[in-house]
Amino acid sequence: MSDRFVVVGAGTMGLGIAYVAAGSGHAVELVEVDRARGATAVDRLAELWDKAVRRGKLGAEQAATNRERVTLRSALAEVAPEPAVVVEAVPERPDLKRAVLREAEALRPALLGSNTSSIPIAELADGLARPERFLGLHFFNPVWAMALLEVVVGPATADETTAAAVALAGRLGKDPVVVRDMPGFATSRLGVTLGLEAIRMVADGVAAPADIDKAMVLGYRHPVGPLELTDLVGLDVRLDIARTLQAAYGDRFAPPPLLVEMVAAGKLGKKSGQGFYRWEGGVRS
Ligand code: NAD
């Protein structure tokens, strides 16, 4: 079987997936429609490998080998048929993802995955000729640092496909969890629950955001508190997920009014400079 690993979309996640796949010995084809973004991604990959060399984590020769394993493509039409894996990491828009997946499926990959963080796999599988080979491969940001791979099994996914995804996780140095295709999978459903309750606690005046976060960091050993994490993810992103989960599970996921107000006021977290904290130059102040 070919070891060719195709990643579609060279944004935040596609770049990270390409980095990890090349580092684990795969020949990677990174497909990006936006030429400027493609070029930036290739530069960024080189920077990441240079940094790993400087920090003594990788030999210069290995870094050069990894770099040579990645080939930039500007369309799926440029990819040869029958790659081992295709993972799509294009923006979170169902129609776009479905179109990309249909095109990718025509290459007859052994495994076809989506890095969606919230769209049901069943919805993305609609229109695929071989949905049994398709599932969710939910990587976390930054991909090289985060050990988890959430493998999301759709209603049509074959057992062999799930087994292949679990084996792939091992080859990529990731630790998988296998979850059923339910809104929010395992990670978003649980993570958002904590985030929403923390926001209600701010509104109730239980404590200042920094103290609510500190309580979870020191009291429960969370690496980062739920409010700072909401700032990092983006309040708008969390609001969208809360609404999706509310539609699926009812009002226990109703977005707190404070979250709605903050998003309306443009307080989106780190990316806008203000959320539950102020951010300057990407650093919490
Ligand atoms: P992004 O916007 O940074 O990157 C998406 C890239 O896809 C862009 O460079 C865009 O030009 C490219 N693209 C669009 N259409 C394309 C096409 N037809 N063919 C090839 N490339 C195309 O997005 P991202 O943050 O990397 O997110 C990608 C996916 O990963 C989304 O589904 C998102 O929900 C999911 N995700 C994101 C994160 C995160 O922290 N950013 C974490 C987990 C999962």
CSV table of N, CA, C and O and ligand atoms in Angstrom, one decimal, residues 8-14 31-34 37 74 88-93 96-97 100 114-118 138-141, ligand 1:
chain,number,residue,atom,x,y,z
A,8,VAL,N,-5.8,18.2,2.8
A,8,VAL,CA,-6.5,19.2,2.0
A,8,VAL,C,-6.7,20.4,2.9
A,8,VAL,O,-7.5,20.3,3.9
A,9,GLY,N,-6.1,21.5,2.5
A,9,GLY,CA,-6.3,22.8,3.3
A,9,GLY,C,-5.0,22.9,4.1
A,9,GLY,O,-4.6,22.1,4.9
A,10,ALA,N,-4.2,24.0,3.8
A,10,ALA,CA,-3.0,24.3,4.5
A,10,ALA,C,-3.1,25.4,5.5
A,10,ALA,O,-2.2,26.3,5.6
A,11,GLY,N,-4.2,25.5,6.2
A,11,GLY,CA,-4.4,26.5,7.3
A,11,GLY,C,-3.8,26.0,8.6
A,11,GLY,O,-2.9,25.1,8.6
A,12,THR,N,-4.3,26.5,9.7
A,12,THR,CA,-3.8,26.2,11.0
A,12,THR,C,-3.6,24.6,11.2
A,12,THR,O,-2.6,24.1,11.6
A,13,MET,N,-4.7,23.9,10.9
A,13,MET,CA,-4.8,22.5,11.2
A,13,MET,C,-4.1,21.7,10.1
A,13,MET,O,-3.3,20.7,10.4
A,14,GLY,N,-4.3,22.0,8.8
A,14,GLY,CA,-3.7,21.2,7.7
A,14,GLY,C,-2.2,21.3,7.8
A,14,GLY,O,-1.5,20.2,7.7
A,31,VAL,N,-2.6,20.0,-0.1
A,31,VAL,CA,-3.4,20.6,-1.2
A,31,VAL,C,-3.9,21.9,-0.6
A,31,VAL,O,-4.7,21.9,0.3
A,32,GLU,N,-3.6,23.0,-1.3
A,32,GLU,CA,-4.1,24.4,-0.8
A,32,GLU,C,-4.5,25.2,-2.1
A,32,GLU,O,-3.6,25.4,-3.0
A,33,VAL,N,-5.8,25.6,-2.1
A,33,VAL,CA,-6.2,26.4,-3.3
A,33,VAL,C,-5.7,27.8,-3.3
A,33,VAL,O,-5.5,28.4,-4.4
A,34,ASP,N,-5.4,28.4,-2.2
A,34,ASP,CA,-4.9,29.7,-2.1
A,34,ASP,C,-3.4,29.7,-2.2
A,34,ASP,O,-2.7,29.2,-1.3
A,37,ARG,N,-1.3,31.3,0.7
A,37,ARG,CA,-1.4,30.5,1.9
A,37,ARG,C,-0.6,29.2,1.8
A,37,ARG,O,0.1,28.8,2.8
A,74,SER,N,-1.8,22.5,-5.7
A,74,SER,CA,-2.8,23.6,-5.7
A,74,SER,C,-4.2,23.1,-6.0
A,74,SER,O,-5.2,23.8,-5.9
A,88,GLU,N,-9.3,15.9,5.2
A,88,GLU,CA,-9.6,17.3,4.8
A,88,GLU,C,-9.6,18.2,6.0
A,88,GLU,O,-10.1,17.8,7.1
A,89,ALA,N,-9.0,19.4,5.8
A,89,ALA,CA,-8.9,20.4,6.9
A,89,ALA,C,-9.3,21.7,6.3
A,89,ALA,O,-8.5,22.7,6.5
A,90,VAL,N,-10.3,21.8,5.5
A,90,VAL,CA,-10.8,23.0,4.9
A,90,VAL,C,-11.8,23.7,5.9
A,90,VAL,O,-12.2,23.0,6.9
A,91,PRO,N,-12.2,24.9,5.7
A,91,PRO,CA,-13.0,25.6,6.7
A,91,PRO,C,-14.3,24.8,7.0
A,91,PRO,O,-14.8,24.0,6.2
A,92,GLU,N,-14.8,25.2,8.2
A,92,GLU,CA,-16.0,24.4,8.8
A,92,GLU,C,-17.3,24.8,8.1
A,92,GLU,O,-18.2,25.3,8.8
A,93,ARG,N,-17.4,24.5,6.8
A,93,ARG,CA,-18.6,24.8,6.1
A,93,ARG,C,-19.1,23.5,5.4
A,93,ARG,O,-18.3,22.9,4.6
A,96,LEU,N,-18.8,23.1,1.5
A,96,LEU,CA,-17.5,23.0,1.0
A,96,LEU,C,-16.8,21.7,1.4
A,96,LEU,O,-16.2,21.0,0.5
A,97,LYS,N,-17.0,21.2,2.6
A,97,LYS,CA,-16.4,20.0,3.0
A,97,LYS,C,-17.0,18.8,2.2
A,97,LYS,O,-16.2,17.9,1.8
A,100,VAL,N,-15.3,18.8,-1.2
A,100,VAL,CA,-13.9,18.4,-1.1
A,100,VAL,C,-13.9,16.9,-0.9
A,100,VAL,O,-13.1,16.2,-1.5
A,114,SER,N,-12.2,13.5,8.0
A,114,SER,CA,-12.5,14.9,8.1
A,114,SER,C,-12.0,15.4,9.5
A,114,SER,O,-12.2,14.7,10.5
A,115,ASN,N,-11.4,16.6,9.5
A,115,ASN,CA,-11.0,17.1,10.7
A,115,ASN,C,-12.0,18.1,11.3
A,115,ASN,O,-11.7,18.9,12.2
A,116,THR,N,-13.3,17.9,10.9
A,116,THR,CA,-14.3,18.7,11.5
A,116,THR,C,-14.4,18.7,13.0
A,116,THR,O,-14.1,17.7,13.6
A,117,SER,N,-14.7,19.9,13.6
A,117,SER,CA,-14.8,19.9,15.0
A,117,SER,C,-16.2,19.8,15.5
A,117,SER,O,-16.5,19.6,16.7
A,118,SER,N,-17.2,20.0,14.6
A,118,SER,CA,-18.6,20.0,15.0
A,118,SER,C,-19.6,19.4,14.1
A,118,SER,O,-20.7,19.1,14.5
A,138,HIS,N,-10.3,13.9,14.2
A,138,HIS,CA,-10.3,15.2,14.9
A,138,HIS,C,-9.0,15.5,15.6
A,138,HIS,O,-8.8,14.9,16.7
A,139,PHE,N,-8.1,16.2,15.0
A,139,PHE,CA,-6.9,16.6,15.6
A,139,PHE,C,-7.1,17.9,16.4
A,139,PHE,O,-8.0,18.6,16.2
A,140,PHE,N,-6.1,18.1,17.3
A,140,PHE,CA,-6.2,19.3,18.2
A,140,PHE,C,-5.0,20.2,17.9
A,140,PHE,O,-4.0,19.8,17.4
A,141,ASN,N,-5.2,21.5,18.2
A,141,ASN,CA,-4.3,22.6,17.9
A,141,ASN,C,-3.4,22.9,19.1
A,141,ASN,O,-4.0,23.2,20.2
B,1,NAD,P1,-8.1,27.7,8.3
B,1,NAD,O1,-9.1,28.6,7.8
B,1,NAD,O2,-6.9,28.1,9.1
B,1,NAD,O3,-7.6,26.8,7.0
B,1,NAD,C1,-8.4,26.3,6.0
B,1,NAD,C2,-7.6,26.2,4.7
B,1,NAD,O4,-8.3,25.5,3.7
B,1,NAD,C3,-7.3,27.7,4.2
B,1,NAD,O5,-5.9,27.9,3.9
B,1,NAD,C4,-8.1,27.7,2.9
B,1,NAD,O6,-7.5,28.4,1.8
B,1,NAD,C5,-8.1,26.2,2.5
B,1,NAD,N1,-9.1,25.7,1.5
B,1,NAD,C6,-10.4,26.2,1.4
B,1,NAD,N2,-11.0,25.5,0.4
B,1,NAD,C7,-10.1,24.6,-0.1
B,1,NAD,C8,-10.1,23.6,-1.1
B,1,NAD,N3,-11.2,23.4,-1.8
B,1,NAD,N4,-9.0,22.8,-1.3
B,1,NAD,C9,-7.9,23.1,-0.6
B,1,NAD,N5,-7.8,24.0,0.4
B,1,NAD,C10,-8.9,24.7,0.6
B,1,NAD,O7,-8.9,26.6,9.2
B,1,NAD,P2,-8.4,25.7,10.4
B,1,NAD,O8,-8.5,26.4,11.6
B,1,NAD,O9,-7.2,25.0,9.9
B,1,NAD,O10,-9.6,24.6,10.4
B,1,NAD,C11,-9.8,23.6,9.5
B,1,NAD,C12,-10.7,22.5,10.0
B,1,NAD,O11,-10.2,22.0,11.3
B,1,NAD,C13,-12.1,23.0,10.4
B,1,NAD,O12,-13.0,22.0,10.1
B,1,NAD,C14,-12.1,23.3,11.9
B,1,NAD,O13,-13.3,23.2,12.5
B,1,NAD,C15,-11.2,22.2,12.3
B,1,NAD,N6,-10.5,22.3,13.6
B,1,NAD,C16,-9.9,23.5,13.9
B,1,NAD,C17,-9.2,23.7,15.0
B,1,NAD,C18,-8.5,25.0,15.4
B,1,NAD,O14,-8.1,25.1,16.6
B,1,NAD,N7,-8.3,25.9,14.5
B,1,NAD,C19,-9.1,22.6,15.9
B,1,NAD,C20,-9.7,21.4,15.6
B,1,NAD,C21,-10.4,21.3,14.4
